[in-house]
Coordinates of N, CA and C in Angstrom, one line a residue:
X213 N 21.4 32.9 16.6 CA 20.9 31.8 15.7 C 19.4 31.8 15.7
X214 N 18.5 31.7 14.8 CA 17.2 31.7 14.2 C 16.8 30.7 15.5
X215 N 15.6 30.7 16.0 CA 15.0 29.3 16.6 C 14.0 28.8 15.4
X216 N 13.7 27.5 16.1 CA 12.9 26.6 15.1 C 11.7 27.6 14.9
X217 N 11.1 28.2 15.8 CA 10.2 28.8 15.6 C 9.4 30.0 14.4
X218 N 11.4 30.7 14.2 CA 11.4 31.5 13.2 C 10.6 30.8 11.5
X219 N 9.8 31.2 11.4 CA 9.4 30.1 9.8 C 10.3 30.4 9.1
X220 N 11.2 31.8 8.8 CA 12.5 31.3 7.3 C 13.4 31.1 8.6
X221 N 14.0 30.1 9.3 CA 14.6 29.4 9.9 C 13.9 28.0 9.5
X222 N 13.0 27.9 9.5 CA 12.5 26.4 9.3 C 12.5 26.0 7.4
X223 N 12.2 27.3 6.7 CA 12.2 27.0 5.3 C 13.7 27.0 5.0
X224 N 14.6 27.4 5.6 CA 16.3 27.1 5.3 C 16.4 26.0 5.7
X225 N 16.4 25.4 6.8 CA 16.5 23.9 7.4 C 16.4 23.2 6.1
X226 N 15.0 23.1 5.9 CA 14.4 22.5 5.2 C 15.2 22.3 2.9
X227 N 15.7 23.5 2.8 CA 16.4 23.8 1.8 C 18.0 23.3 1.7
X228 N 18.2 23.4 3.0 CA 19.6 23.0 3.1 C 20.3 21.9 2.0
X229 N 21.7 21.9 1.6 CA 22.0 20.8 1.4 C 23.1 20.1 2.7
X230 N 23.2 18.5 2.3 CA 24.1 17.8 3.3 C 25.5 18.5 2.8
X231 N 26.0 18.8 4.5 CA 27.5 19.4 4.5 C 28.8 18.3 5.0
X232 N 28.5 17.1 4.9 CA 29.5 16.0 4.7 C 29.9 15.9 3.9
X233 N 29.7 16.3 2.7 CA 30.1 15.8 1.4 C 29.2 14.3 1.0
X234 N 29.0 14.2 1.2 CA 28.1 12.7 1.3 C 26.6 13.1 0.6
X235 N 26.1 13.3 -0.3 CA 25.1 13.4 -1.3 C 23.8 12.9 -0.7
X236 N 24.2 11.2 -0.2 CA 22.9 10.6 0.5 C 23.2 10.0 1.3
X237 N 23.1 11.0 1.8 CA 23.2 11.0 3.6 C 22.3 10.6 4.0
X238 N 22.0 9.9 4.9 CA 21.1 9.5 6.0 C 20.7 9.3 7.2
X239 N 21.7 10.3 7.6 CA 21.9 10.5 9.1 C 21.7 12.1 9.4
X240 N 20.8 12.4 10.1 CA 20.1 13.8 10.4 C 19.9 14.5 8.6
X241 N 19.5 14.1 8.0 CA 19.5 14.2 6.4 C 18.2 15.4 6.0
X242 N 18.4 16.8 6.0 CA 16.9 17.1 5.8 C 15.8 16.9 5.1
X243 N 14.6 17.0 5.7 CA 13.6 16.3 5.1 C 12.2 17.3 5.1
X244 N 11.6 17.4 4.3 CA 9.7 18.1 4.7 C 9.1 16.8 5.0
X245 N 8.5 17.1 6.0 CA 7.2 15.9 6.6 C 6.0 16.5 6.8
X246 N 5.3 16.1 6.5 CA 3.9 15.9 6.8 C 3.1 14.6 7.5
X247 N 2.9 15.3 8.8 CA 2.8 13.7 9.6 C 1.2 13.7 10.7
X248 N 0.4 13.8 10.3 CA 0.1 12.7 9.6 C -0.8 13.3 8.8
X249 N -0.6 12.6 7.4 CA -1.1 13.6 6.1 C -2.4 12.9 5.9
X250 N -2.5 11.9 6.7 CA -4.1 11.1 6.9 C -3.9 10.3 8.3
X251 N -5.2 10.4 9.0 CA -5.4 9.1 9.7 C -6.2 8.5 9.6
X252 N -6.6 7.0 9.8 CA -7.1 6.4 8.7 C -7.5 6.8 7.5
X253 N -8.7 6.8 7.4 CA -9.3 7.1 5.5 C -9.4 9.0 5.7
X254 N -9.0 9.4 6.6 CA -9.1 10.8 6.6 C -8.3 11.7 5.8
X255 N -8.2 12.8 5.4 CA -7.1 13.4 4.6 C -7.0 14.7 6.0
X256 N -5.7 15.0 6.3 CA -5.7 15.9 7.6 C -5.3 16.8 6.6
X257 N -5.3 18.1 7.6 CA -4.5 19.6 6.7 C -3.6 20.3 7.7
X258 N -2.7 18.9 8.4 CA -1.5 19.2 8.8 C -0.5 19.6 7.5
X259 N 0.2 20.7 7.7 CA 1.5 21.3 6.9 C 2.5 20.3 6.9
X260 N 3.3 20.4 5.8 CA 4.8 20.4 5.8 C 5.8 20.3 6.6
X261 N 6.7 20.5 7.0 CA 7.4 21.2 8.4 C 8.9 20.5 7.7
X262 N 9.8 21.5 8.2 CA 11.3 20.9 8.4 C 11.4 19.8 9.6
X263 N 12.5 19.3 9.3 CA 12.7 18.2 10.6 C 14.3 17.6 9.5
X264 N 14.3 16.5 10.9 CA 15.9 15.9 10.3 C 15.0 14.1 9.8
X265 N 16.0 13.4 9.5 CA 15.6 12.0 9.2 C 17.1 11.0 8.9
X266 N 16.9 10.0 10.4 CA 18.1 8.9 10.5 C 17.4 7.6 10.2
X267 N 18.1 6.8 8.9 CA 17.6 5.6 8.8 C 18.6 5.0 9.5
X268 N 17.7 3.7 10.4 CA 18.8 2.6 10.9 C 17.9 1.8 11.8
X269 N 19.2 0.3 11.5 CA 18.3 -0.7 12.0 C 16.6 -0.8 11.2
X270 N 16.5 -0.9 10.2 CA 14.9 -1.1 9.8 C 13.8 0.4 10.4
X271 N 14.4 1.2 10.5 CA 13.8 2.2 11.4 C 13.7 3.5 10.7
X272 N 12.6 4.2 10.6 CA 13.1 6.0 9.6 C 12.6 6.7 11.5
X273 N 13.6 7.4 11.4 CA 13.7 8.2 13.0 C 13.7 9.4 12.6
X274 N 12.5 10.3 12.6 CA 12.1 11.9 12.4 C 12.2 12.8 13.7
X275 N 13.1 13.7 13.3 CA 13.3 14.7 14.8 C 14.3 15.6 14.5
X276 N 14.1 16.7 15.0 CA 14.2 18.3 15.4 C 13.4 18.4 14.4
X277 N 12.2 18.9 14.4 CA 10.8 19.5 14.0 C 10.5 20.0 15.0
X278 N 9.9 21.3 14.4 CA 9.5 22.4 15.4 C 8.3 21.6 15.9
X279 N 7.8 20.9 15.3 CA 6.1 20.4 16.1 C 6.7 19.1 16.6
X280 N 6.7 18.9 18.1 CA 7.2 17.7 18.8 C 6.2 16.2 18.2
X281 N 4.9 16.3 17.7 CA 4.4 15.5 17.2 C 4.8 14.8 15.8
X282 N 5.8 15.7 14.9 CA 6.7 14.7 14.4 C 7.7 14.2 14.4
X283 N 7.9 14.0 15.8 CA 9.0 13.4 16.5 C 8.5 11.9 16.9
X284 N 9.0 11.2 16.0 CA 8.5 9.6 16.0 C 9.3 8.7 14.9
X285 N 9.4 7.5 16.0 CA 10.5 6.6 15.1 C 9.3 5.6 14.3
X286 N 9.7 5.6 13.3 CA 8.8 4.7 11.9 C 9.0 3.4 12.2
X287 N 8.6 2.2 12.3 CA 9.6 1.1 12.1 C 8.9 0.4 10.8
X288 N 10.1 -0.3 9.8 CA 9.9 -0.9 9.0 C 8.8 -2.3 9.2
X289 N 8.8 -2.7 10.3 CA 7.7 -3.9 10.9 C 5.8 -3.3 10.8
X290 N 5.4 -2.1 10.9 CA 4.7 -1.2 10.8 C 3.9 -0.6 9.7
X291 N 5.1 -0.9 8.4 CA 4.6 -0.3 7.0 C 3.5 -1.3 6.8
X292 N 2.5 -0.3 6.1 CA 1.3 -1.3 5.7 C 1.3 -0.9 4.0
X293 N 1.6 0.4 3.5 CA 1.7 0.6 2.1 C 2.5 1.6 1.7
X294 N 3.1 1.5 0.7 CA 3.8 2.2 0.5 C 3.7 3.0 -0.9
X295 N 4.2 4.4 -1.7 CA 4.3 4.6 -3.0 C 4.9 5.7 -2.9
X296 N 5.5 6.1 -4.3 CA 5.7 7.7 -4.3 C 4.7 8.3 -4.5
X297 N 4.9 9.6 -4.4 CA 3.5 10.4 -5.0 C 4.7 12.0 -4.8
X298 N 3.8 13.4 -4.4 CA 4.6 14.4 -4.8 C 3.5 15.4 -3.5
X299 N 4.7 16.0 -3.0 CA 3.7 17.3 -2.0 C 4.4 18.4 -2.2
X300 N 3.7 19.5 -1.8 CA 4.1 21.0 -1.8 C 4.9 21.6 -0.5
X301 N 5.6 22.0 -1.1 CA 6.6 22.7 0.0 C 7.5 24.5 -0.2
X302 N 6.6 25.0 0.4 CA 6.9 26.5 0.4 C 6.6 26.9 -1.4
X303 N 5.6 26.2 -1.8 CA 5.1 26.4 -3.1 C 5.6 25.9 -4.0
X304 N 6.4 24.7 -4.0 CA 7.2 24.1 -4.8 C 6.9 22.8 -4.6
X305 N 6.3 22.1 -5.7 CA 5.8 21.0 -5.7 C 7.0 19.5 -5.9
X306 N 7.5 18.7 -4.8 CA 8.5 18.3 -4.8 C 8.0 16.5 -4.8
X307 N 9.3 15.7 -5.1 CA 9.0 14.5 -5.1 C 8.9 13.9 -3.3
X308 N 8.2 13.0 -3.2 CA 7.9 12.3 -2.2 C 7.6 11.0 -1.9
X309 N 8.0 10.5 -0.9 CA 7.6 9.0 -0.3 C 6.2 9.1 0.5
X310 N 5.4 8.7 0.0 CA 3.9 8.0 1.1 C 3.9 6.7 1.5
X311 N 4.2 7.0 3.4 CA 4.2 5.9 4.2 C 3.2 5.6 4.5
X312 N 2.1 4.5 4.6 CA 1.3 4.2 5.2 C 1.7 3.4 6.6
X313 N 1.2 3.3 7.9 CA 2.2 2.6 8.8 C 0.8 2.9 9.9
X314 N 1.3 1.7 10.7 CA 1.0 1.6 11.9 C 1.3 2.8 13.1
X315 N 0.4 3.3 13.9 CA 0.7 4.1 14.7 C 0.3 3.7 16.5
X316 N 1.5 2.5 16.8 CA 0.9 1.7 17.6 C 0.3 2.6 19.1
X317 N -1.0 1.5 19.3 CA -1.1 0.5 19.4 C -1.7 0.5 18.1
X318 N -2.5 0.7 17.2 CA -3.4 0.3 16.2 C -3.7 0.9 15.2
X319 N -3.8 2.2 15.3 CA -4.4 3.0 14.0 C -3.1 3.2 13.2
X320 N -4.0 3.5 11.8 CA -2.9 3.6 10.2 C -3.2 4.8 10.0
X321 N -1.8 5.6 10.4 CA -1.6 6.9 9.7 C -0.7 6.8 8.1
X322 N -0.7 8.1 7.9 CA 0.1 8.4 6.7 C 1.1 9.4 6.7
X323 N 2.0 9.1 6.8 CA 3.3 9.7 6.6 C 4.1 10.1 5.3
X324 N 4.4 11.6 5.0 CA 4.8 11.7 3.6 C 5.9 12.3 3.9
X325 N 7.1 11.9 3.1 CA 8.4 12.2 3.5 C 9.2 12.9 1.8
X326 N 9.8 14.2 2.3 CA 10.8 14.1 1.4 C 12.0 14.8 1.2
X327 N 12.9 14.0 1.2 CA 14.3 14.1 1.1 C 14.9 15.2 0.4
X328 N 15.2 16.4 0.5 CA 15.8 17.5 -0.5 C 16.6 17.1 -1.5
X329 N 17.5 16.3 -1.0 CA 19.0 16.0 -1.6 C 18.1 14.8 -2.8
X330 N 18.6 14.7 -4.3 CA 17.6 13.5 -4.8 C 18.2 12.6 -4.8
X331 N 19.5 12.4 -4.3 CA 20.1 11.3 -4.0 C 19.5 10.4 -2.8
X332 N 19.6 11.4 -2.0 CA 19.4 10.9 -0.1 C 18.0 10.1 -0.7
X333 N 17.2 11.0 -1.3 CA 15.6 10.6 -1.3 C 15.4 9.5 -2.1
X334 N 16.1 9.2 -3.7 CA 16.4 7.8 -4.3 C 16.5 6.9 -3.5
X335 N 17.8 6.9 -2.4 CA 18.2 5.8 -1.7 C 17.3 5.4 -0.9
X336 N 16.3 6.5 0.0 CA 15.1 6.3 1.3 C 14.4 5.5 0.9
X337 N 13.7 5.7 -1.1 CA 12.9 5.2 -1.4 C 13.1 4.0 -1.9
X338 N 14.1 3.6 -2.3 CA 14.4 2.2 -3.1 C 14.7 1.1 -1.6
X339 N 15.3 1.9 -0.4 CA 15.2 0.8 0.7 C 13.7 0.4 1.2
X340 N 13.0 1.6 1.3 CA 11.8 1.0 2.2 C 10.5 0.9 0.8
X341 N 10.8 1.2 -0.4 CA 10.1 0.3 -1.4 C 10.9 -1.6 -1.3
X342 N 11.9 -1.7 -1.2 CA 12.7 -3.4 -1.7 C 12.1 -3.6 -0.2
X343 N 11.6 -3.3 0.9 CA 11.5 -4.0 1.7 C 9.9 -4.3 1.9
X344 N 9.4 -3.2 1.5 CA 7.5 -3.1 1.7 C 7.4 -4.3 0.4
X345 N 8.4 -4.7 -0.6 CA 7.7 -5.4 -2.0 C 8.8 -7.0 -1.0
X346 N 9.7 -7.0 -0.6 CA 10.2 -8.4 0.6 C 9.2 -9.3 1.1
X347 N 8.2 -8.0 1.8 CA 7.3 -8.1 3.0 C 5.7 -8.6 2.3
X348 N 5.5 -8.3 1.1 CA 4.1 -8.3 0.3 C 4.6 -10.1 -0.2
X349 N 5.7 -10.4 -1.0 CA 6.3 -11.7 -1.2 C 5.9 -12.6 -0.4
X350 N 6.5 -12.4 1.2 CA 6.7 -13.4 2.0 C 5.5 -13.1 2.4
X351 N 3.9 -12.8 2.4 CA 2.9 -12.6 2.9 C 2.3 -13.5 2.2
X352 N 2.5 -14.0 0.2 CA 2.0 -14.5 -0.5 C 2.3 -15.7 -0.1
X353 N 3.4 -16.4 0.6 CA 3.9 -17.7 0.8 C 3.3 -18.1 2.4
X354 N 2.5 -17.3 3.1 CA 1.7 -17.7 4.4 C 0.8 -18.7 4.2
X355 N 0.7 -19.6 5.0 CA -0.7 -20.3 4.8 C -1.2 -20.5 6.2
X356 N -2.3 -19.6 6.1 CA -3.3 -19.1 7.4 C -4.8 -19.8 7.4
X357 N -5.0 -20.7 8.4 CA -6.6 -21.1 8.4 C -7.1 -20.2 8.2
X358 N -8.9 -20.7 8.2 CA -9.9 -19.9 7.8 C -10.0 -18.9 9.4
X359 N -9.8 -19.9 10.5 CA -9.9 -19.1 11.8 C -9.2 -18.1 12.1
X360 N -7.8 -18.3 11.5 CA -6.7 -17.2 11.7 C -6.7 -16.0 11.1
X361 N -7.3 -16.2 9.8 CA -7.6 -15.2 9.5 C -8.7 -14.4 9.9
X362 N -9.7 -14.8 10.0 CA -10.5 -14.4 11.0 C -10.3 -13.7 12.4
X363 N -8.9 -14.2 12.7 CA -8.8 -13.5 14.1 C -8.1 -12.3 13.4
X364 N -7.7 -11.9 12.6 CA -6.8 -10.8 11.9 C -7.8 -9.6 11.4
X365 N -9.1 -10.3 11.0 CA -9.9 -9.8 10.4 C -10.6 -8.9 11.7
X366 N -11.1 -9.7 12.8 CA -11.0 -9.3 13.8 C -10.7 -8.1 14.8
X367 N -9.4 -8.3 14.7 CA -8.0 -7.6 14.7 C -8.1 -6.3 14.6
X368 N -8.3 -6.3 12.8 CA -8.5 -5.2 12.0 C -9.8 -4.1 12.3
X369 N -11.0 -4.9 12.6 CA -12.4 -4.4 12.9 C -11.8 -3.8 14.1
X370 N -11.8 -4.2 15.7 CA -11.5 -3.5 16.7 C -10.8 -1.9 16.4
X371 N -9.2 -2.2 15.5 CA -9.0 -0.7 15.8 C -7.7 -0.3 16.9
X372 N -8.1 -1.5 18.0 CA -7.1 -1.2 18.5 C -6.7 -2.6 19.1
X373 N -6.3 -2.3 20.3 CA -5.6 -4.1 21.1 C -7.1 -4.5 21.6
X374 N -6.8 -5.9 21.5 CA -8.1 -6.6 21.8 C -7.3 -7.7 22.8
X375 N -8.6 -8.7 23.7 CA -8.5 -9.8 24.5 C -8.3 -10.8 23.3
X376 N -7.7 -12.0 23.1 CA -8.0 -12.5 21.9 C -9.1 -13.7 22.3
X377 N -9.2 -13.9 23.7 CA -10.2 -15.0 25.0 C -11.5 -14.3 24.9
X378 N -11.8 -12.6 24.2 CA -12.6 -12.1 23.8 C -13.8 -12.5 22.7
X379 N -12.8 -12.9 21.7 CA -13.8 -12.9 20.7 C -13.4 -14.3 20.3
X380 N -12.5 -15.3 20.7 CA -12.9 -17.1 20.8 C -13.1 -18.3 21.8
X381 N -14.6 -18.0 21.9 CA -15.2 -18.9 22.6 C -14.4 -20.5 22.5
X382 N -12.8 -20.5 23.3 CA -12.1 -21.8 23.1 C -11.5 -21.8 24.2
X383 N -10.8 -23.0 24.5 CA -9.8 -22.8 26.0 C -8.6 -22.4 25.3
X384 N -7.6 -21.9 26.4 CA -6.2 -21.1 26.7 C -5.7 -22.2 25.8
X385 N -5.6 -23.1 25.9 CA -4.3 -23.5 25.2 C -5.1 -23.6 23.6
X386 N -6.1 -23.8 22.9 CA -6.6 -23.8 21.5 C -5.6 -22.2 21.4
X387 N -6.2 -21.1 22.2 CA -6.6 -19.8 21.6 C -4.9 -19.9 21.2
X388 N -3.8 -20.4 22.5 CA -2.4 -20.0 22.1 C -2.2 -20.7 21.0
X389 N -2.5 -22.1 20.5 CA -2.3 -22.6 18.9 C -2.5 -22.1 17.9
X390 N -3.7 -21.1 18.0 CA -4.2 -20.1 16.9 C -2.8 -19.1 17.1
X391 N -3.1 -18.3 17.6 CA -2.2 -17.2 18.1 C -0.5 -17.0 17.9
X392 N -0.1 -18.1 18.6 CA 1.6 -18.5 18.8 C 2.4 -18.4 17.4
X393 N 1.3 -19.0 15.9 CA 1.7 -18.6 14.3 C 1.9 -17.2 14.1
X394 N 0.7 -17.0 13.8 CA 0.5 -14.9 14.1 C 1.3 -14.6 14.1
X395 N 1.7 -14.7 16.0 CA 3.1 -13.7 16.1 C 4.1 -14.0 15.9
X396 N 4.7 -15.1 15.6 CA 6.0 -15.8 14.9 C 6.0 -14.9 13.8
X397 N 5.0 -14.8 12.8 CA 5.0 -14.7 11.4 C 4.8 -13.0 11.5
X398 N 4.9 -12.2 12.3 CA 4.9 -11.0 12.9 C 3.4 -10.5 12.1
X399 N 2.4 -11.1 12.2 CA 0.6 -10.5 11.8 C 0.1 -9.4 12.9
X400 N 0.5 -10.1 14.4 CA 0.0 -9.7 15.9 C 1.3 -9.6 16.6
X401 N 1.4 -8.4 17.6 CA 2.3 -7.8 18.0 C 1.2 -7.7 19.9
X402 N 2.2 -7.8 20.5 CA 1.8 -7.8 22.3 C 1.6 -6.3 22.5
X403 N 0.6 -5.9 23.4 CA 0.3 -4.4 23.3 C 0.3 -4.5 25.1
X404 N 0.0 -3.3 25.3 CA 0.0 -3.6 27.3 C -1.6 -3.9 27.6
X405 N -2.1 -4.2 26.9 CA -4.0 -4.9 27.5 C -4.2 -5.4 26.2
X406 N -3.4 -6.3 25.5 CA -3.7 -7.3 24.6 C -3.0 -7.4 23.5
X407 N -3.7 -8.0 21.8 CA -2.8 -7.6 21.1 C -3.2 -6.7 19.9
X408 N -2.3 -6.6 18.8 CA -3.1 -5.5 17.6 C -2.2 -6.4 16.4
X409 N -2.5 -5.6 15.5 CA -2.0 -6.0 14.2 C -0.7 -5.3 13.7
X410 N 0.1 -5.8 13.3 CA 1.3 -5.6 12.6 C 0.7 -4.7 11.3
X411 N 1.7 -4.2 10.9 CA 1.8 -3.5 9.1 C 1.5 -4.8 8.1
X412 N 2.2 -6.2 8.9 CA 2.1 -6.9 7.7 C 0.9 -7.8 8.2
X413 N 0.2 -7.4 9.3 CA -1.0 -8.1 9.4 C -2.2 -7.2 8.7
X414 N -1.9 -6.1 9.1 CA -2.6 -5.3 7.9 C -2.7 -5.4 6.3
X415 N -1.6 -5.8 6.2 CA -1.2 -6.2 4.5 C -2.0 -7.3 4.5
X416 N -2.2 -8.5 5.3 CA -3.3 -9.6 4.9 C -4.2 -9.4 5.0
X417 N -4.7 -8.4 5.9 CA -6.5 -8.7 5.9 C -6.5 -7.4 4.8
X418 N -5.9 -6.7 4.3 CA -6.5 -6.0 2.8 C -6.9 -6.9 1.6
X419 N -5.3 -7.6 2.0 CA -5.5 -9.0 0.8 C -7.2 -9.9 0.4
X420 N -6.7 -10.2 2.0 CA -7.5 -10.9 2.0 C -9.4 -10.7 1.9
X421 N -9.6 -8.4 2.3 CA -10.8 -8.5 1.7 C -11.0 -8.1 0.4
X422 N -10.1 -7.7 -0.1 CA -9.8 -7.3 -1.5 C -10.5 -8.8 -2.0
X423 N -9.8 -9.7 -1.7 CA -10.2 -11.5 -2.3 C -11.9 -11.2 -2.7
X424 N -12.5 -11.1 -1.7 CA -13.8 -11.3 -1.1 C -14.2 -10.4 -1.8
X425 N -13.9 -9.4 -2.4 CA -14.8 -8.2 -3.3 C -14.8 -8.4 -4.6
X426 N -13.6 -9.1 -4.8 CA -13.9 -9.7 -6.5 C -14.7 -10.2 -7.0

């Protein structure tokens, strides 16, 4: 049997269709990924690659890719933007999902996924589109002080996990009354030396400097 290694072993993977009979499949379902097809505002010239793809629980789980570095579970909590768009694969220009997402603790990669089967790939896309357009809704119905937002903004400038006793000169229990909303409302997420920003904390401070540029 071919190893991953073989490249027409990886361009068959990749070609395959699902042998369940199940059209859109979503369990080990093949997929081309490109991961990460940016980090932050960067454009990388990481390739394509075969690999498998399980949705579940709010989660896209990428694995057996020959490059162990696309071996990483996505979580739906994470997405900061989402669209279709279209990449190339073994010279064939195919449809695709672009994930924007959190790569915790902090930085926003880009993730571009796509489904062979156009079934499997319809379904990928209409779940974690109905949930990134859920998530933009329920961001619109937040009502965040001027401080809190600020701490997000904050948040966002660092990059990565911050003290939050860092950057507000207030006592322990103010900082937890600012703070304790945040992460109820999943904006700030607990890191191991502080906190960072969620996907959908990211989604407010765009909002929110987009506001400011108008």
């Amino acid at each position: 049997m071919p190893s991953d290694s073989d490249a027409d072993a990886v361009r068959d993977r990749l070609f395959e269709q699902p042998t369940d009979g199940t059209e859109a499949a979503l369990t080990d379902a093949p997929v081309g990924v490109r991961h990460p097809a940016r980090r932050g505002g960067r454009v990388t010239d990481v390739p394509a690659v075969a690999a498998r793809l399980t949705l579940a629980d709010e989660t896209i789980r990428l694995h057996d890719a020959p490059d162990e570095r696309v071996t990483i579970t996505l979580r739906f909590a994470d997405i900061v933007y989402v669209r279709e768009g279209r990449q190339e694969i073994n010279g064939t220009p195919v449809e695709s999902l672009v994930i924007r997402h959190i790569d915790p603790p902090a930085s926003a990669v880009t993730t571009t996924l796509s489904l062979w089967d156009d079934a499997a790939h319809a379904r990928l896309t209409e779940i974690v589109t109905t949930y990134y357009r859920q998530q933009r809704s329920a961001i619109e119905q937040l009502r965040l002080s001027t401080t809190q937002l600020e701490i997000l903004v904050a948040a966002y400038s660092a990059g990565r996990e911050f003290d939050p006793a860092s950057v507000l000169p207030k006592s322990a229990d103010d900082i937890a009354a600012l703070f304790e909303p945040l992460r109820d409302a999943d904006l700030l997420r607990e890191g191991d030396t502080g906190v960072f920003l969620t996907g959908r904390g990211h989604m407010v401070v765009n909002e929110t400097l987009d506001d400011e540029t108008m």
